[in-house]
PDB file of C-alpha atoms in Angstrom:
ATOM      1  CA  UNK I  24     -26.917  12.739  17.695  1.00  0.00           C
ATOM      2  CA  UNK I  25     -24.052  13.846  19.972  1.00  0.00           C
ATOM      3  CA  UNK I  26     -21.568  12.150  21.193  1.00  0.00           C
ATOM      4  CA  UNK I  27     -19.616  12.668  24.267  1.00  0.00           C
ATOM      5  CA  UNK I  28     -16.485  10.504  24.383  1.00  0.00           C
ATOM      6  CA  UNK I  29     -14.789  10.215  27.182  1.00  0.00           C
ATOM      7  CA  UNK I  30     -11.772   8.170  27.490  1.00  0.00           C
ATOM      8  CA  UNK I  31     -12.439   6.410  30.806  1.00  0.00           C
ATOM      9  CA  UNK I  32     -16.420   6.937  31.032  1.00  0.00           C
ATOM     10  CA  UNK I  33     -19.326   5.361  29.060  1.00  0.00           C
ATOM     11  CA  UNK I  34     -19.675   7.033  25.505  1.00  0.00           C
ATOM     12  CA  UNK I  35     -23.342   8.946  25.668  1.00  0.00           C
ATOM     13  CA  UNK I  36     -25.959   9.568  22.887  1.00  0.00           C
ATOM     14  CA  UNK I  37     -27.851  12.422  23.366  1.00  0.00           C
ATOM     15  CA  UNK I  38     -30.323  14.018  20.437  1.00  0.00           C
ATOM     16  CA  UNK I  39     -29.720  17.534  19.962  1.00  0.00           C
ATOM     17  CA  UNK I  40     -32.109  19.890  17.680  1.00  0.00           C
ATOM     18  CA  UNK I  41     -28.985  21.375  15.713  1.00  0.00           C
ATOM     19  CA  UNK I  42     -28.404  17.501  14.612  1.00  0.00           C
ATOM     20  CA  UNK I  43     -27.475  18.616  11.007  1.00  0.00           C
ATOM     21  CA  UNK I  44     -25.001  17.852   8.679  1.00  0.00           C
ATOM     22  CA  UNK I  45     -22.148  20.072   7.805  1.00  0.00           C
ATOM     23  CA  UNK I  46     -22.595  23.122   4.773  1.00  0.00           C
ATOM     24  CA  UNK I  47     -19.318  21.176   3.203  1.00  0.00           C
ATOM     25  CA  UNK I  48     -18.907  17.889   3.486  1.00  0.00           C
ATOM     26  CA  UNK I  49     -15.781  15.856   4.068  1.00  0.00           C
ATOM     27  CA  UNK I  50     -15.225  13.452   1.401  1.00  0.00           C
ATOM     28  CA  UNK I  51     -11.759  11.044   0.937  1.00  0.00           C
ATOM     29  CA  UNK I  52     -11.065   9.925  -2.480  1.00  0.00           C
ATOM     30  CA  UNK I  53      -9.241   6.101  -2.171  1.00  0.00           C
ATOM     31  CA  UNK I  54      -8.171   5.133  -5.598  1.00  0.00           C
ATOM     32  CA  UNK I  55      -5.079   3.320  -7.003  1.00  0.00           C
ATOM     33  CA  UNK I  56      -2.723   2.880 -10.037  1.00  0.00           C
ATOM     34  CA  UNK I  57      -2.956   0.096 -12.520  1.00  0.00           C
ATOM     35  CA  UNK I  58      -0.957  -3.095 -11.423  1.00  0.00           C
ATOM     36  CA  UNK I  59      -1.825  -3.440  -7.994  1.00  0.00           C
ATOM     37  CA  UNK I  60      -1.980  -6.718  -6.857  1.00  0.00           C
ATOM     38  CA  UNK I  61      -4.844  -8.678  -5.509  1.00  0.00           C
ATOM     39  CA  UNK I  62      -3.828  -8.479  -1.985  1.00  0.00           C
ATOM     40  CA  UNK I  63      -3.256  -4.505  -2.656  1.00  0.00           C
ATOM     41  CA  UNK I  64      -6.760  -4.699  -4.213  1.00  0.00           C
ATOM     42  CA  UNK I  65      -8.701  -6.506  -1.064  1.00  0.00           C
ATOM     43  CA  UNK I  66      -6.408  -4.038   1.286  1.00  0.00           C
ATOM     44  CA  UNK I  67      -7.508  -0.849  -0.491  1.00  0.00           C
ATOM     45  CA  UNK I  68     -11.815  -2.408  -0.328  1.00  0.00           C
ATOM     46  CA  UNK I  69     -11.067  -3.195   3.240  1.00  0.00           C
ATOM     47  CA  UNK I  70     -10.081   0.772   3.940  1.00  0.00           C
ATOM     48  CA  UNK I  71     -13.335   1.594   1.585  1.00  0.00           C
ATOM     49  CA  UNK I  72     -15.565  -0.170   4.142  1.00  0.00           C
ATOM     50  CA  UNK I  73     -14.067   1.343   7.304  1.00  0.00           C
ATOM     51  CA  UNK I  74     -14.385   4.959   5.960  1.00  0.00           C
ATOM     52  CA  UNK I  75     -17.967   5.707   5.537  1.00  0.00           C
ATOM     53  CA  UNK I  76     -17.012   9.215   3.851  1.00  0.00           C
ATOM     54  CA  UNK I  77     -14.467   7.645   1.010  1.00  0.00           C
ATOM     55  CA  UNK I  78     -15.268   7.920  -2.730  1.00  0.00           C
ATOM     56  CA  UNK I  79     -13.981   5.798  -4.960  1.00  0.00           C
ATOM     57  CA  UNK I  80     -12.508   6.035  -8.933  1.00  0.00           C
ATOM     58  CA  UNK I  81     -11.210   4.818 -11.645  1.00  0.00           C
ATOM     59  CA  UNK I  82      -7.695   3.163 -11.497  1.00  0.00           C
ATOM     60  CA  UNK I  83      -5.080   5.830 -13.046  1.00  0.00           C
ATOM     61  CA  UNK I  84      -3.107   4.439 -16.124  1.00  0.00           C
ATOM     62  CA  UNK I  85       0.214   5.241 -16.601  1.00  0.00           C
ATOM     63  CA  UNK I  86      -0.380   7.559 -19.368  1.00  0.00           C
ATOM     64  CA  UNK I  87      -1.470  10.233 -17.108  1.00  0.00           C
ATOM     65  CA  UNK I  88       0.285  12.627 -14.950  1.00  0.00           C
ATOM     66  CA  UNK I  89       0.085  11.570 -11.496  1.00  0.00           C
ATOM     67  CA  UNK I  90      -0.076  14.440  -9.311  1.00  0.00           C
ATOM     68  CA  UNK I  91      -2.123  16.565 -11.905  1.00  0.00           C
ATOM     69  CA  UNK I  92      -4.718  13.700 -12.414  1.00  0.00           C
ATOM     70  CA  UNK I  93      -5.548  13.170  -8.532  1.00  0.00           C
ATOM     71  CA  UNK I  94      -6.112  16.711  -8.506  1.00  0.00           C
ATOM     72  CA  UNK I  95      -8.140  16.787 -11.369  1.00  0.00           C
ATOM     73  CA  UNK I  96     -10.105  13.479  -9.857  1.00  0.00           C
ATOM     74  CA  UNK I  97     -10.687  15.225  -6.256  1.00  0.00           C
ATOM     75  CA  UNK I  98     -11.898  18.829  -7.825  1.00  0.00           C
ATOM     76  CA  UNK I  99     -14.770  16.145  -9.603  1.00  0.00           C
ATOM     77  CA  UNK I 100     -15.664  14.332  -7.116  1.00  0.00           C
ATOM     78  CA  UNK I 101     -15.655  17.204  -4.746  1.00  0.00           C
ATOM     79  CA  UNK I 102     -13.166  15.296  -2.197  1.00  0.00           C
ATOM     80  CA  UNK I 103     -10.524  17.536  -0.020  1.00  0.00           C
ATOM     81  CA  UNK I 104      -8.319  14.563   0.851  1.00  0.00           C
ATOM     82  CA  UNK I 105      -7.162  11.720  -0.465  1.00  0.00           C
ATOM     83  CA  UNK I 106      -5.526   8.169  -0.205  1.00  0.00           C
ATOM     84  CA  UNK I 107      -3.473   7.165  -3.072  1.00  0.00           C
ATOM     85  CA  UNK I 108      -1.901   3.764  -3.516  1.00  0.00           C
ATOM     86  CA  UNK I 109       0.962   3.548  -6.367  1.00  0.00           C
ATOM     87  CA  UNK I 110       2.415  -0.068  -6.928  1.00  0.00           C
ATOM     88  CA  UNK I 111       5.915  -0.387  -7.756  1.00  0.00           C
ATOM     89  CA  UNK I 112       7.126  -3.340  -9.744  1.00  0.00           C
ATOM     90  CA  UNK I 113       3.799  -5.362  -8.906  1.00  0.00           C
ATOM     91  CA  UNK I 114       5.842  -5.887  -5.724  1.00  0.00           C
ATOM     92  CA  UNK I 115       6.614  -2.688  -3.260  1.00  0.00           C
ATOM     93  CA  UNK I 116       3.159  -0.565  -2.750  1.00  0.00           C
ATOM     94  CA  UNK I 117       3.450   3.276  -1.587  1.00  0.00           C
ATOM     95  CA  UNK I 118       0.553   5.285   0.018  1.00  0.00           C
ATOM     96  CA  UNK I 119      -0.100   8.764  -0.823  1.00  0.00           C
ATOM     97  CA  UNK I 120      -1.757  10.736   2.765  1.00  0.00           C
ATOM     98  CA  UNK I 121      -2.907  14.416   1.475  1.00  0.00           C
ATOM     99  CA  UNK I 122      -5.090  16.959   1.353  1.00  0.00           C
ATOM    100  CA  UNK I 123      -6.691  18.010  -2.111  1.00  0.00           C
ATOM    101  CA  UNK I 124      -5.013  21.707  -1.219  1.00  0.00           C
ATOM    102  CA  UNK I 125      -2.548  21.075   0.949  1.00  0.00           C
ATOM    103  CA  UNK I 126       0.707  18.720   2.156  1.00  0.00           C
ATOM    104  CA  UNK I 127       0.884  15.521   1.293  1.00  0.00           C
ATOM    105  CA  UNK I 128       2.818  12.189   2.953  1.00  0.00           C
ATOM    106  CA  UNK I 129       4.221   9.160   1.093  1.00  0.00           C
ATOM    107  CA  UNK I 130       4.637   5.892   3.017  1.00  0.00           C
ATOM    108  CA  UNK I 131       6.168   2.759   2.045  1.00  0.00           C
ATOM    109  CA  UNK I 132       3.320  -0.186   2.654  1.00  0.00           C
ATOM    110  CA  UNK I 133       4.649  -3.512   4.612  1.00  0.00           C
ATOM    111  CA  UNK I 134       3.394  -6.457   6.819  1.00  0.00           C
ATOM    112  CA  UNK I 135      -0.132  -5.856   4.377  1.00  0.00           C
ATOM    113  CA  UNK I 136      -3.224  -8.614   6.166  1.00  0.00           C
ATOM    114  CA  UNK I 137      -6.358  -8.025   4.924  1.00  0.00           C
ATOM    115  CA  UNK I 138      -9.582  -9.028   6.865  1.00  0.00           C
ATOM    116  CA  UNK I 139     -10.260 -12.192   4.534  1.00  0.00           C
ATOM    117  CA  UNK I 140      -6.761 -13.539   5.526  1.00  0.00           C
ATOM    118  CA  UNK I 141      -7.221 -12.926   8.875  1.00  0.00           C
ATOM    119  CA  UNK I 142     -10.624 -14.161  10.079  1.00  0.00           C
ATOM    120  CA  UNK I 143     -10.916 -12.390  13.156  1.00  0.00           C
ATOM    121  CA  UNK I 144     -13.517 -12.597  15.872  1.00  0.00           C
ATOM    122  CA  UNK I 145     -13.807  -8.779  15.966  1.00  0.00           C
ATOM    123  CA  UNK I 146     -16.878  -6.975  14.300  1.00  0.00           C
ATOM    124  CA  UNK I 147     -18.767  -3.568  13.843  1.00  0.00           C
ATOM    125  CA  UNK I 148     -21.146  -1.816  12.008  1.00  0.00           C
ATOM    126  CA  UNK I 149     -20.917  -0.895   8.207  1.00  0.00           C
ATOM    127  CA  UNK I 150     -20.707   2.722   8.569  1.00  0.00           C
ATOM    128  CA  UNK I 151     -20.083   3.566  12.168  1.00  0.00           C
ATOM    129  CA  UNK I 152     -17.645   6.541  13.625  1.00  0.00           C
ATOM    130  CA  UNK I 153     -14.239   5.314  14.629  1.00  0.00           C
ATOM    131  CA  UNK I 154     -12.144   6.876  17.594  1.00  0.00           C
ATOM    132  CA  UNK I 155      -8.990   7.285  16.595  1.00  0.00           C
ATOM    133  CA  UNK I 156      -5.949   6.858  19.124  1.00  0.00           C
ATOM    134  CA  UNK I 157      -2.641   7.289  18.639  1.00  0.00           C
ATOM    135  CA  UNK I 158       0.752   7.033  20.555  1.00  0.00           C
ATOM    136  CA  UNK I 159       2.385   9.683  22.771  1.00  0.00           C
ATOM    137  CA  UNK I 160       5.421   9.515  20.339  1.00  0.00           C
ATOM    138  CA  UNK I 161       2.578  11.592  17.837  1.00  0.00           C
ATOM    139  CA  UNK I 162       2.933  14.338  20.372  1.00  0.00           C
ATOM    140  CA  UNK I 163       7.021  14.630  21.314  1.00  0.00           C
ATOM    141  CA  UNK I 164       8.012  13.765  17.563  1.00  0.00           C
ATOM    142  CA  UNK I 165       7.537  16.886  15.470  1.00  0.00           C
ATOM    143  CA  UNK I 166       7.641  15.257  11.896  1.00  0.00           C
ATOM    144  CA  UNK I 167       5.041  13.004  13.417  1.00  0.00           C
ATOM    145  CA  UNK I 168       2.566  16.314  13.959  1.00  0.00           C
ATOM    146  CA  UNK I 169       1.866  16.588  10.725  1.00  0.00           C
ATOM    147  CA  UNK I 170       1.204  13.173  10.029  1.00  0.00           C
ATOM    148  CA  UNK I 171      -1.138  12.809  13.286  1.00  0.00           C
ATOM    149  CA  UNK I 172      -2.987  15.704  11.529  1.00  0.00           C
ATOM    150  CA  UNK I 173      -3.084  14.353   7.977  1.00  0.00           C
ATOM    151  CA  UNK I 174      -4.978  11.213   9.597  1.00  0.00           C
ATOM    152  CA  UNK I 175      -7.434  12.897  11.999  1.00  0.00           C
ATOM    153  CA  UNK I 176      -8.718  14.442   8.534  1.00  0.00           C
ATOM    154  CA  UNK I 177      -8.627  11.894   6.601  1.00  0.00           C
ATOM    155  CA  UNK I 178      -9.302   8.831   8.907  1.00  0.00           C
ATOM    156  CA  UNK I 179     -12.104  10.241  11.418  1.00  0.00           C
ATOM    157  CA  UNK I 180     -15.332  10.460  10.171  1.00  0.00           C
ATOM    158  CA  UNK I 181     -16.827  13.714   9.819  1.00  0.00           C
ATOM    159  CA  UNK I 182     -19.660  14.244  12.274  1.00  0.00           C
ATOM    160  CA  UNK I 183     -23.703  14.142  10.909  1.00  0.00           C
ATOM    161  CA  UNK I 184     -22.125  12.878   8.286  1.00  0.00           C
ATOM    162  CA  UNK I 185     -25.100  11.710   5.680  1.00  0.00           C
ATOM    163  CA  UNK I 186     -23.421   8.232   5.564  1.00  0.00           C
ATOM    164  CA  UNK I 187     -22.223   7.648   8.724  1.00  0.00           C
ATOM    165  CA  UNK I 188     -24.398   6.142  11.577  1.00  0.00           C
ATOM    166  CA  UNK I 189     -24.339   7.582  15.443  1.00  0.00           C
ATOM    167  CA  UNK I 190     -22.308   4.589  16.859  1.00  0.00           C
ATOM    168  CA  UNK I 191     -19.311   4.873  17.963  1.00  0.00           C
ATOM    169  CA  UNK I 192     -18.147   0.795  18.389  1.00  0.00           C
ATOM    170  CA  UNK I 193     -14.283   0.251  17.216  1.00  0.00           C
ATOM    171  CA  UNK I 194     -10.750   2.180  17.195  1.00  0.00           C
ATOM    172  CA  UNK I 195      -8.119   3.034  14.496  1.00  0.00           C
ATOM    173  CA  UNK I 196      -5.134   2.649  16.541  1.00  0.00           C
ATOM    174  CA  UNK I 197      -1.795   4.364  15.300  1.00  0.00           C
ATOM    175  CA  UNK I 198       1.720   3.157  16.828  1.00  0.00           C
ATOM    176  CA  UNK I 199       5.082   4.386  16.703  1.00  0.00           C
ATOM    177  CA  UNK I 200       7.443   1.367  17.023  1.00  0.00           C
ATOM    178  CA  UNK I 201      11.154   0.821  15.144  1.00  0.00           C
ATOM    179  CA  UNK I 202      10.683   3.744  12.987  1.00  0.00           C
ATOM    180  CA  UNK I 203       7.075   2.888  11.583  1.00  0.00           C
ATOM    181  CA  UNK I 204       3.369   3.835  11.851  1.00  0.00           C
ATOM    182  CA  UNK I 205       1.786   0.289  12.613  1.00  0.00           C
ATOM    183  CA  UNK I 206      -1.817   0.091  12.204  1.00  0.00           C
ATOM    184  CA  UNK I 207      -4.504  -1.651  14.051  1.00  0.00           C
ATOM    185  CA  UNK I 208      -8.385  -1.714  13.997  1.00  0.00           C
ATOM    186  CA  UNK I 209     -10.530  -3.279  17.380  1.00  0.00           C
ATOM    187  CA  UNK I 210     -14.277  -3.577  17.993  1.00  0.00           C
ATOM    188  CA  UNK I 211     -15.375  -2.181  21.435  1.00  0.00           C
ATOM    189  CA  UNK I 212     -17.193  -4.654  23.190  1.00  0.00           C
ATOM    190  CA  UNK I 213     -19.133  -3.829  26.591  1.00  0.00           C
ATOM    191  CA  UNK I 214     -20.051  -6.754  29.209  1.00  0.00           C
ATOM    192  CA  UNK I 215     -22.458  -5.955  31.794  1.00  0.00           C
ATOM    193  CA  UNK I 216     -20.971  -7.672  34.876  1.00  0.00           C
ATOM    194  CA  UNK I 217     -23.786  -6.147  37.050  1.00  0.00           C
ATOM    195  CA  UNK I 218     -26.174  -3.414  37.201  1.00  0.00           C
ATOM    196  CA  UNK I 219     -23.183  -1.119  37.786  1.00  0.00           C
ATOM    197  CA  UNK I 220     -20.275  -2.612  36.577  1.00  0.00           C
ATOM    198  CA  UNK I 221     -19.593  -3.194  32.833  1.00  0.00           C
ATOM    199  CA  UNK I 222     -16.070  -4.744  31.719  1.00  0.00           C
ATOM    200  CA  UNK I 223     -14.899  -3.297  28.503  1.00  0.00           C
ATOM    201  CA  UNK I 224     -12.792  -5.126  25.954  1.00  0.00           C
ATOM    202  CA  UNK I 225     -11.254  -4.840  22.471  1.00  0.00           C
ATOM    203  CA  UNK I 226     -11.074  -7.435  20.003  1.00  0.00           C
ATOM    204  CA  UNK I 227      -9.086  -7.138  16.618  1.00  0.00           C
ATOM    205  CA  UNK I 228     -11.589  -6.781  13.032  1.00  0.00           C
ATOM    206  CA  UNK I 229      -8.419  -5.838  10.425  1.00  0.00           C
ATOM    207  CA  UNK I 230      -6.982  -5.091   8.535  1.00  0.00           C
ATOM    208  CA  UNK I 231      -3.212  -4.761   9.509  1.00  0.00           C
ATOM    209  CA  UNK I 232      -0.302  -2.830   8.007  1.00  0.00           C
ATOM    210  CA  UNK I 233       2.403  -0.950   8.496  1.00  0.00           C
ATOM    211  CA  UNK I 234       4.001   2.283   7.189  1.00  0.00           C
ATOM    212  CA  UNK I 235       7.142   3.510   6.367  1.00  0.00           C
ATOM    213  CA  UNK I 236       7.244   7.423   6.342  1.00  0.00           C
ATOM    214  CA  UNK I 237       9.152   8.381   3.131  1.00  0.00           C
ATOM    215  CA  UNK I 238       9.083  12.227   2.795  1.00  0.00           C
ATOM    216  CA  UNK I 239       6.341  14.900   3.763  1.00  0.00           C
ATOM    217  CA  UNK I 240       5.708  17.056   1.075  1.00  0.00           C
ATOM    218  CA  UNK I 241       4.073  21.013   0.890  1.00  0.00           C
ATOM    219  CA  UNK I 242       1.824  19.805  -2.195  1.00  0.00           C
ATOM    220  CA  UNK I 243      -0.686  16.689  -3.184  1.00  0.00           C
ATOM    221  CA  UNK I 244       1.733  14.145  -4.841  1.00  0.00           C
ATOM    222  CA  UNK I 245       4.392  16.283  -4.869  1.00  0.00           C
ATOM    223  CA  UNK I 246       6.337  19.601  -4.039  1.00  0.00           C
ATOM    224  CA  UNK I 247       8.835  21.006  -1.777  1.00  0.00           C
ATOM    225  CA  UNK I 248      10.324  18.473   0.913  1.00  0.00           C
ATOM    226  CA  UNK I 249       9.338  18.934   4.355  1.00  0.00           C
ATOM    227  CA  UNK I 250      10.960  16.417   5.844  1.00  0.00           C
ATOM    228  CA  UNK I 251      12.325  13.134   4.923  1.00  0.00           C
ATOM    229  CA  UNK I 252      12.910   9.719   6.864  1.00  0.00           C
ATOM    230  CA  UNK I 253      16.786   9.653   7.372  1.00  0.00           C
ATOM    231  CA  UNK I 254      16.266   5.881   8.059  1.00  0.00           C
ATOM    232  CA  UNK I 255      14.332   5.081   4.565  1.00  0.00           C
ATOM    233  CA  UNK I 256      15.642   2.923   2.694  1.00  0.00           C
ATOM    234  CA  UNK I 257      13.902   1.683  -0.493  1.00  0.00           C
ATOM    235  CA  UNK I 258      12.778  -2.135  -1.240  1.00  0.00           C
ATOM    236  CA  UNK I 259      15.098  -2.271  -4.173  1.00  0.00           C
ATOM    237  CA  UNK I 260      17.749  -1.644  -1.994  1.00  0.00           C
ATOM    238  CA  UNK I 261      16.558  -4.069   0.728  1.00  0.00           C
ATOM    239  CA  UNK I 262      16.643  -6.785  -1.514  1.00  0.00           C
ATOM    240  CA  UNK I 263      19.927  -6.336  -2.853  1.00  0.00           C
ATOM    241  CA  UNK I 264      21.311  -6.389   0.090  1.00  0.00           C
ATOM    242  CA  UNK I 265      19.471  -9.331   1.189  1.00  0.00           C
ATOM    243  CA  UNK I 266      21.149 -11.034  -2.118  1.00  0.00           C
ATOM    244  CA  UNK I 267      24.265 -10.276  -1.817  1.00  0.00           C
ATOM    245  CA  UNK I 268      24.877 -10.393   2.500  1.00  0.00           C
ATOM    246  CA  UNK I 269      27.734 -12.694   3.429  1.00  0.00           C
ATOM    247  CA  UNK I 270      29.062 -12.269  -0.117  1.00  0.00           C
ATOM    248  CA  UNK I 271      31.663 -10.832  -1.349  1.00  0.00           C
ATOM    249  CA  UNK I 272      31.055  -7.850  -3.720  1.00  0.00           C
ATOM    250  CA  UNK I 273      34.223  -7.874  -6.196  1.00  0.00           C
ATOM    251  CA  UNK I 274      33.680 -11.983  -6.413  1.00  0.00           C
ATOM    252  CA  UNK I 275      30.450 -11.283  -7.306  1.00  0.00           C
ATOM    253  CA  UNK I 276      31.180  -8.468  -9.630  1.00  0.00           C
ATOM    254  CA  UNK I 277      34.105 -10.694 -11.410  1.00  0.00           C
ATOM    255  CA  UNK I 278      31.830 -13.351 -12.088  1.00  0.00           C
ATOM    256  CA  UNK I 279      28.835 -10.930 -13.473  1.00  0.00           C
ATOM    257  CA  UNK I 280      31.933  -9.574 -15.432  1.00  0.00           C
ATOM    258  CA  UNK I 281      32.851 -13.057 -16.534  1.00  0.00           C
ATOM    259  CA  UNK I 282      29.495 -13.920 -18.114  1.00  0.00           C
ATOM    260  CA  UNK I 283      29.065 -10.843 -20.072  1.00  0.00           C
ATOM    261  CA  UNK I 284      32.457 -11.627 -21.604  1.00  0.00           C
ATOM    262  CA  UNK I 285      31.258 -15.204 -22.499  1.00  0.00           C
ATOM    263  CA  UNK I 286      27.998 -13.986 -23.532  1.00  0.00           C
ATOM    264  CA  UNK I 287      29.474 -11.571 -26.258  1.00  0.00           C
ATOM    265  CA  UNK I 288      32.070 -14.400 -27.361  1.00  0.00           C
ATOM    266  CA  UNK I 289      29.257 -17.072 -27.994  1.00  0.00           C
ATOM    267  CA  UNK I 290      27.137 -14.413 -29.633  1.00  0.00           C
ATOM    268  CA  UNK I 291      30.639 -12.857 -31.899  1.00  0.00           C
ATOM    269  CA  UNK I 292      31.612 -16.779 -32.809  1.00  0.00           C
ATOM    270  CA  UNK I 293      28.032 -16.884 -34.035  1.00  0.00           C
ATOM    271  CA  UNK I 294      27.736 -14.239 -36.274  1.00  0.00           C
ATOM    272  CA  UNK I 295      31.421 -14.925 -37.405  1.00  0.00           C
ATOM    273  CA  UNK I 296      30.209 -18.001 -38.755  1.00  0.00           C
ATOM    274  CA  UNK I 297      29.681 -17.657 -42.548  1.00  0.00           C
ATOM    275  CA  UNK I 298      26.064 -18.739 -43.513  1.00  0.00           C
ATOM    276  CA  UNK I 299      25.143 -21.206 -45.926  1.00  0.00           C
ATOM    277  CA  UNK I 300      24.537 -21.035 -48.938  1.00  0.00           C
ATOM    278  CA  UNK I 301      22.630 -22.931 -51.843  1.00  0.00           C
ATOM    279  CA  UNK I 302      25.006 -25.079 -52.949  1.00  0.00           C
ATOM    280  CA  UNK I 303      25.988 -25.809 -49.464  1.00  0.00           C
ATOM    281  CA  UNK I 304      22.638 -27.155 -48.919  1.00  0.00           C
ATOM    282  CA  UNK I 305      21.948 -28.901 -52.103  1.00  0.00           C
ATOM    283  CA  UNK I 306      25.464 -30.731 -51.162  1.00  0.00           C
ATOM    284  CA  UNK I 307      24.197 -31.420 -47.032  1.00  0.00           C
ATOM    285  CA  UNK I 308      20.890 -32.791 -48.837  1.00  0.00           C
ATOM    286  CA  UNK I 309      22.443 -35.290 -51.084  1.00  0.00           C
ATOM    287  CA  UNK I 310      25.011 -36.621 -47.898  1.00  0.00           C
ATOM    288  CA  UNK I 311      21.946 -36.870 -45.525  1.00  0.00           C
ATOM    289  CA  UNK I 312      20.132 -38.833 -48.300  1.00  0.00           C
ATOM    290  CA  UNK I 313      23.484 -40.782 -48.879  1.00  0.00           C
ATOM    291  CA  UNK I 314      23.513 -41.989 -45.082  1.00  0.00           C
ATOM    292  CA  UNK I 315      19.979 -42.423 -45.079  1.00  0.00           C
ATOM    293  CA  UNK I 316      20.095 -45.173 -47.820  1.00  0.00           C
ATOM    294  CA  UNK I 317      23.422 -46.975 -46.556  1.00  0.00           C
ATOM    295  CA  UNK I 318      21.179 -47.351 -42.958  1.00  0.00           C
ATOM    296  CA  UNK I 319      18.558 -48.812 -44.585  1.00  0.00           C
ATOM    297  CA  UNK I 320      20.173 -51.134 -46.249  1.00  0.00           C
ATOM    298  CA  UNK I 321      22.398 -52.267 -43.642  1.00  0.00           C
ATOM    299  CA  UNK I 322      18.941 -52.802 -41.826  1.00  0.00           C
ATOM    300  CA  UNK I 323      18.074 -55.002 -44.607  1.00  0.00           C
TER     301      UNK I 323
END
């Protein structure tokens, strides 16, 4: 099928006899890291089902070099891109963005809704192309050109793909607002008016999340920095300061001072202490059984 999209006109099908699919298929490996949570788990099926071309794999353990094993994992699987999700403390989730030969982006995962929490109204077929829009800022922002690419590979569907099927009925949608990528996925729904008019809507499927560009790097998982978010700052950090905002930070150290000080005191008074020995505790024996017999017979 082919598929003329136009932005403002009707999308058209049209069969064409070169209908074939591509020599080398386009195939996007979406595997994680052990630890994820179960919200990161439902997030990372939801992005399985929207990408018709994804492969999927084992969860990487810890024991294994990261960058070398996603390499090793795309050459087997015969995938040229990837999307990589590495949990942090079982609370701060990164995504990895690359290509199996080529640069790589790592973004900080936030405001995470998958499409069981939300419940929307919106729908589409299993399988289906997506269009994929994004915001001017893609095109005046140069560390954003890269990105834009990164997705268009790894995001759109490959054409006569052998999984996909020739409809073209929801939108990735990619904005730039307060420093972050801010995702979005709508159905395309078409109501005929008249015979000649037809009013075109969008209503929200899911899932939602945003990302926080990190760095862009030359390599998969790795290499030298081509650019890196001035404006990052790390979860870790967030929190901290979250703790510790309106307080004052040499109180705060003087009392973290303070308990280490009683801490070691307690713990040097107890090992000062001599321990007892066995005729210390034949002695304790015979006053505990002393007491115990003077209570009884007062009882009596």
């Amino acid at each position: 099928f082919f598929v003329n999209m136009d932005p403002i006109g009707d999308v058209d099908f049209r069969r064409t006899p070169s209908a074939v699919s591509p020599k080398h298929p386009v195939r996007t490996l979406v595997f994680c890291t052990r630890g994820v949570t179960v919200r990161d788990r439902h997030l990372i099926q939801d992005i399985r089902d929207m990408l018709p071309h994804s492969k999927r794999e084992h969860k990487l353990d810890e024991k294994h070099v990261m960058s070398t094993y996603v390499k090793e994992s795309c050459a087997d699987k015969r995938c040229d891109s990837t999307i990589f999700f590495e949990n942090r403390k079982r609370k701060d989730l990164y995504m990895w963005v690359g290509l199996a030969n080529g640069p790589s982006v790592r973004f900080n995962v936030v405001n995470v809704h998958t499409m069981k929490e939300l419940k929307l109204t919106g729908n589409c077929i299993k399988g289906s192309r997506p269009l994929l829009h994004f915001d001017r800022a893609f095109e005046s922002e140069s560390h954003l050109q890269p990105i834009k690419a990164l997705f268009q590979r790894v995001f759109g569907t490959p054409r006569y793909h052998a999984l996909s099927k020739p409809f073209v009925d929801h939108i990735f949608c990619f904005f730039w607002f307060d420093n972050k990528i801010w995702f979005r996925n709508y159905q395309i729904v078409d109501q005929e008016i008249s015979s000649r008019e037809i009013e075109r809507s969008l209503l929200e499927i899911g899932p939602r999340f945003v990302l926080n560009p990190q760095r862009v790097y030359s390599g998969l998982l790795g290499g030298k920095t081509l650019w890196a978010n001035p404006e990052y700052v790390t979860p870790s950090k967030q929190r901290a300061q979250k703790k510790f905002k309106g307080k004052d930070p040499f109180k705060h150290y003087k009392n973290l001072v303070k308990k280490e000080e009683s801490q070691t005191y307690k713990t040097a008074q107890r090992k000062a202490q001599p321990k007892e020995g066995l005729v210390d505790k034949v002695f304790r024996e015979g006053l505990e059984d002393t007491k115990l017999a003077k209570g009884s017979w007062g009882t009596q």
